[in-house]
CSV table of C-alpha atoms in Angstrom, one decimal:
chain,number,residue,atom,x,y,z
A,28,UNK,CA,91.4,98.9,85.7
A,29,UNK,CA,90.1,96.6,88.5
A,30,UNK,CA,88.3,93.6,87.1
A,31,UNK,CA,84.6,93.3,88.0
A,32,UNK,CA,83.2,90.1,89.3
A,33,UNK,CA,79.7,88.8,89.2
A,34,UNK,CA,77.7,87.9,91.1
A,35,UNK,CA,78.7,89.9,94.2
A,36,UNK,CA,77.3,87.2,96.5
A,37,UNK,CA,75.7,83.8,96.1
A,38,UNK,CA,74.2,81.3,98.5
A,39,UNK,CA,74.1,77.6,97.5
A,40,UNK,CA,72.9,74.4,99.1
A,41,UNK,CA,75.4,71.6,99.3
A,42,UNK,CA,75.7,69.8,96.0
A,43,UNK,CA,74.6,72.8,93.9
A,44,UNK,CA,76.8,74.3,91.2
A,45,UNK,CA,78.0,77.9,90.8
A,46,UNK,CA,79.7,80.1,88.3
A,47,UNK,CA,81.7,83.2,89.1
A,48,UNK,CA,82.6,85.6,86.4
A,49,UNK,CA,85.5,88.0,86.1
A,50,UNK,CA,85.6,90.7,83.4
A,51,UNK,CA,88.3,93.2,82.6
A,52,UNK,CA,88.3,96.3,80.5
A,53,UNK,CA,91.9,95.6,79.5
A,54,UNK,CA,93.7,92.9,77.5
A,55,UNK,CA,94.8,90.1,79.7
A,56,UNK,CA,97.9,88.1,79.9
A,57,UNK,CA,96.8,85.8,82.7
A,58,UNK,CA,94.1,85.3,85.2
A,59,UNK,CA,94.5,84.0,88.8
A,60,UNK,CA,91.8,82.7,91.1
A,61,UNK,CA,92.0,82.9,94.9
A,62,UNK,CA,89.7,81.8,97.8
A,63,UNK,CA,89.7,83.7,101.1
A,64,UNK,CA,87.9,82.1,104.1
A,65,UNK,CA,86.6,84.4,106.8
A,66,UNK,CA,89.5,85.8,108.9
A,67,UNK,CA,92.2,84.2,106.8
A,68,UNK,CA,94.5,85.2,104.0
A,69,UNK,CA,93.6,84.5,100.3
A,70,UNK,CA,94.8,81.2,99.0
A,71,UNK,CA,95.9,80.6,95.4
A,72,UNK,CA,93.6,78.2,93.5
A,73,UNK,CA,94.9,78.3,89.9
A,74,UNK,CA,96.3,80.4,87.1
A,75,UNK,CA,95.3,80.5,83.5
A,76,UNK,CA,97.9,81.7,81.1
A,77,UNK,CA,96.5,81.3,77.6
A,78,UNK,CA,93.3,82.2,75.9
A,79,UNK,CA,91.1,79.3,75.7
A,80,UNK,CA,92.8,77.5,78.5
A,81,UNK,CA,90.7,75.5,80.9
A,82,UNK,CA,92.0,74.1,84.1
A,83,UNK,CA,90.7,72.5,87.2
A,84,UNK,CA,91.2,70.3,90.2
A,85,UNK,CA,88.7,68.4,92.3
A,86,UNK,CA,85.4,70.0,91.4
A,87,UNK,CA,86.7,73.5,90.8
A,88,UNK,CA,87.6,74.6,87.3
A,89,UNK,CA,88.1,77.8,85.4
A,90,UNK,CA,88.2,79.0,81.8
A,91,UNK,CA,89.8,82.0,80.2
A,92,UNK,CA,88.4,83.8,77.2
A,93,UNK,CA,91.1,86.1,76.0
A,94,UNK,CA,89.1,87.8,73.3
A,95,UNK,CA,86.3,88.7,75.7
A,96,UNK,CA,88.8,89.6,78.4
A,97,UNK,CA,86.9,87.3,80.8
A,98,UNK,CA,87.4,84.4,83.0
A,99,UNK,CA,84.9,82.1,84.8
A,100,UNK,CA,85.3,79.9,87.8
A,101,UNK,CA,83.1,76.8,88.0
A,102,UNK,CA,82.3,75.1,91.3
A,103,UNK,CA,80.4,71.9,90.9
A,104,UNK,CA,78.6,69.8,93.6
A,105,UNK,CA,79.6,72.5,96.1
A,106,UNK,CA,80.7,71.5,99.6
A,107,UNK,CA,80.5,73.4,102.9
A,108,UNK,CA,84.3,73.9,102.6
A,109,UNK,CA,83.8,76.0,99.4
A,110,UNK,CA,82.4,78.9,101.4
A,111,UNK,CA,84.4,82.0,101.3
A,112,UNK,CA,85.1,85.0,99.1
A,113,UNK,CA,86.6,84.3,95.7
A,114,UNK,CA,88.8,86.8,94.0
A,115,UNK,CA,90.1,86.8,90.5
A,116,UNK,CA,93.4,88.6,89.7
A,117,UNK,CA,94.3,89.8,86.3
A,118,UNK,CA,97.6,90.7,84.7
A,119,UNK,CA,97.6,93.1,81.8
A,120,UNK,CA,100.3,94.5,79.5
A,121,UNK,CA,102.9,96.4,81.5
A,122,UNK,CA,102.7,93.9,84.2
A,123,UNK,CA,99.8,95.5,85.8
A,124,UNK,CA,98.1,93.2,88.2
A,125,UNK,CA,94.7,93.8,89.9
A,126,UNK,CA,92.5,91.8,92.1
A,127,UNK,CA,88.8,91.7,91.3
A,128,UNK,CA,85.9,93.1,93.3
A,129,UNK,CA,85.3,89.7,95.0
A,130,UNK,CA,82.4,87.2,95.2
A,131,UNK,CA,81.1,86.0,98.5
A,132,UNK,CA,80.0,82.4,98.3
A,133,UNK,CA,78.1,80.7,101.1
A,134,UNK,CA,77.3,77.0,101.0
A,135,UNK,CA,74.5,75.9,103.4
A,136,UNK,CA,73.6,72.3,104.4
B,20,UNK,CA,102.2,75.7,105.7
B,21,UNK,CA,102.8,79.4,105.1
B,22,UNK,CA,106.4,80.4,104.2
B,23,UNK,CA,105.6,84.1,104.6
B,24,UNK,CA,105.3,85.6,108.1
B,25,UNK,CA,103.8,88.8,109.3
B,26,UNK,CA,104.1,90.4,112.7
B,27,UNK,CA,102.4,91.5,114.8
B,28,UNK,CA,99.2,89.5,114.1
B,29,UNK,CA,97.1,92.2,115.9
B,30,UNK,CA,98.0,95.7,116.9
B,31,UNK,CA,96.1,98.5,118.6
B,32,UNK,CA,97.8,101.9,118.7
B,33,UNK,CA,97.0,105.5,119.3
B,34,UNK,CA,96.6,108.2,116.7
B,35,UNK,CA,99.9,109.8,115.6
B,36,UNK,CA,102.1,106.9,116.5
B,37,UNK,CA,104.7,105.6,114.0
B,38,UNK,CA,104.4,101.9,113.4
B,39,UNK,CA,106.2,99.3,111.3
B,40,UNK,CA,104.5,96.1,110.1
B,41,UNK,CA,107.0,93.3,109.5
B,42,UNK,CA,106.9,90.8,106.6
B,43,UNK,CA,109.4,88.0,105.9
B,44,UNK,CA,109.4,85.1,103.5
B,45,UNK,CA,111.7,82.1,103.2
B,46,UNK,CA,111.0,81.2,99.6
B,47,UNK,CA,113.5,83.4,98.0
B,48,UNK,CA,110.8,85.2,96.0
B,49,UNK,CA,111.9,88.3,94.2
B,50,UNK,CA,108.5,90.0,94.1
B,51,UNK,CA,106.7,91.2,97.3
B,52,UNK,CA,103.6,93.2,97.9
B,53,UNK,CA,101.6,95.0,100.6
B,54,UNK,CA,97.8,95.0,100.3
B,55,UNK,CA,95.2,96.7,102.5
B,56,UNK,CA,91.9,94.9,102.9
B,57,UNK,CA,88.8,95.8,105.0
B,58,UNK,CA,86.8,92.7,106.1
B,59,UNK,CA,85.2,90.9,103.1
B,60,UNK,CA,86.2,93.7,100.8
B,61,UNK,CA,88.6,94.2,97.9
B,62,UNK,CA,92.4,94.1,98.1
B,63,UNK,CA,94.1,97.5,97.5
B,64,UNK,CA,97.8,97.5,96.5
B,65,UNK,CA,99.9,99.8,98.8
B,66,UNK,CA,103.5,99.1,97.7
B,67,UNK,CA,105.4,96.4,95.8
B,68,UNK,CA,108.9,95.4,95.1
B,69,UNK,CA,110.7,93.5,92.3
B,70,UNK,CA,113.7,92.8,94.3
B,71,UNK,CA,116.4,94.2,96.6
B,72,UNK,CA,116.5,98.0,96.5
B,73,UNK,CA,113.4,98.1,94.3
B,74,UNK,CA,110.2,99.7,95.6
B,75,UNK,CA,107.2,101.0,93.8
B,76,UNK,CA,104.0,102.7,94.9
B,77,UNK,CA,100.6,101.2,94.5
B,78,UNK,CA,97.2,102.9,94.7
B,79,UNK,CA,97.2,103.6,98.4
B,80,UNK,CA,100.8,104.5,99.0
B,81,UNK,CA,100.7,108.1,100.1
B,82,UNK,CA,100.8,107.6,103.8
B,83,UNK,CA,103.3,104.8,104.1
B,84,UNK,CA,106.8,103.8,103.1
B,85,UNK,CA,108.5,100.5,102.5
B,86,UNK,CA,112.1,99.3,102.2
B,87,UNK,CA,113.7,96.2,100.6
B,88,UNK,CA,117.2,95.8,101.9
B,89,UNK,CA,117.1,92.0,101.9
B,90,UNK,CA,115.3,89.7,99.6
B,91,UNK,CA,113.4,88.0,102.5
B,92,UNK,CA,112.3,91.2,104.3
B,93,UNK,CA,109.7,93.8,103.3
B,94,UNK,CA,108.6,96.0,106.2
B,95,UNK,CA,105.8,98.6,105.9
B,96,UNK,CA,105.9,101.8,107.9
B,97,UNK,CA,103.1,104.2,108.7
B,98,UNK,CA,104.7,107.5,109.8
B,99,UNK,CA,101.7,108.8,111.7
B,100,UNK,CA,98.8,106.4,112.3
B,101,UNK,CA,95.2,107.7,111.9
B,102,UNK,CA,91.9,106.0,112.6
B,103,UNK,CA,91.4,105.7,108.8
B,104,UNK,CA,94.3,103.3,108.7
B,105,UNK,CA,92.3,100.8,110.7
B,106,UNK,CA,92.3,97.7,108.5
B,107,UNK,CA,93.9,94.4,107.7
B,108,UNK,CA,97.3,94.5,106.0
B,109,UNK,CA,98.4,91.6,103.9
B,110,UNK,CA,101.9,90.9,102.7
B,111,UNK,CA,102.4,88.6,99.7
B,112,UNK,CA,105.2,87.3,97.5
B,113,UNK,CA,105.5,85.7,94.1
B,114,UNK,CA,108.3,84.1,92.1
B,115,UNK,CA,108.7,85.6,88.6
B,116,UNK,CA,111.2,82.9,87.7
B,117,UNK,CA,108.3,80.4,87.5
B,118,UNK,CA,106.3,82.7,85.3
B,119,UNK,CA,103.9,83.2,88.2
B,120,UNK,CA,102.4,79.8,87.8
B,121,UNK,CA,102.2,79.4,91.6
B,122,UNK,CA,100.4,82.7,92.1
B,123,UNK,CA,100.8,84.8,95.1
B,124,UNK,CA,101.5,83.5,98.6
B,125,UNK,CA,100.0,85.5,101.3
B,126,UNK,CA,100.9,86.0,105.0
B,127,UNK,CA,98.3,85.7,107.7
B,128,UNK,CA,98.0,89.5,107.9
B,129,UNK,CA,98.2,92.2,110.5
B,130,UNK,CA,94.9,93.5,111.9
B,131,UNK,CA,95.6,97.2,112.8
B,132,UNK,CA,93.3,99.3,114.9
B,133,UNK,CA,94.1,103.0,115.4
B,134,UNK,CA,92.2,104.6,118.3
């Protein structure tokens, strides 16, 4: 039931790009993305409500493939401030909501 | 700035003690949640509520209880603390009236250590 994220961890240099994937075994109504910095609470980044939807702000964007029950988060030209653990959250029929397994992202100078 | 508040921020207690973790939000959100999270790890749902007098169990609910007497307040009680309860506890809320488009808002968490 819990969506699986890949990769589990990634290390980037400033300016590099990264993709984080979130896969569910269940049909999805929506996908959330959150970032959690060390020692802090998760912070909401964005929600995708429709299959095929793509959304983004600044250099962080996401897509939602409803048929494949997947979502991807794209970080372009990464900055040091992007470091943290990224969680997807998926809502399925019956209002079941689960957070993903998490992806640790570290950006180094 | 967070509109959901958790107290205490840190707590160290002895085994067998009864404790209540407080959570309050000022946003008028109907839905509230409690999650348990070890550092850097996944979030596990303990309890949730759809509104006043509504409480539901999550995956880790067996050793705790919650109440929702007022919209803004959602305390979590551990009847008898054990070392295995050592973890971070996060409270969150969301507004179903907006279709969830603003996601979950989390409190700063309570770091609990049971000795």
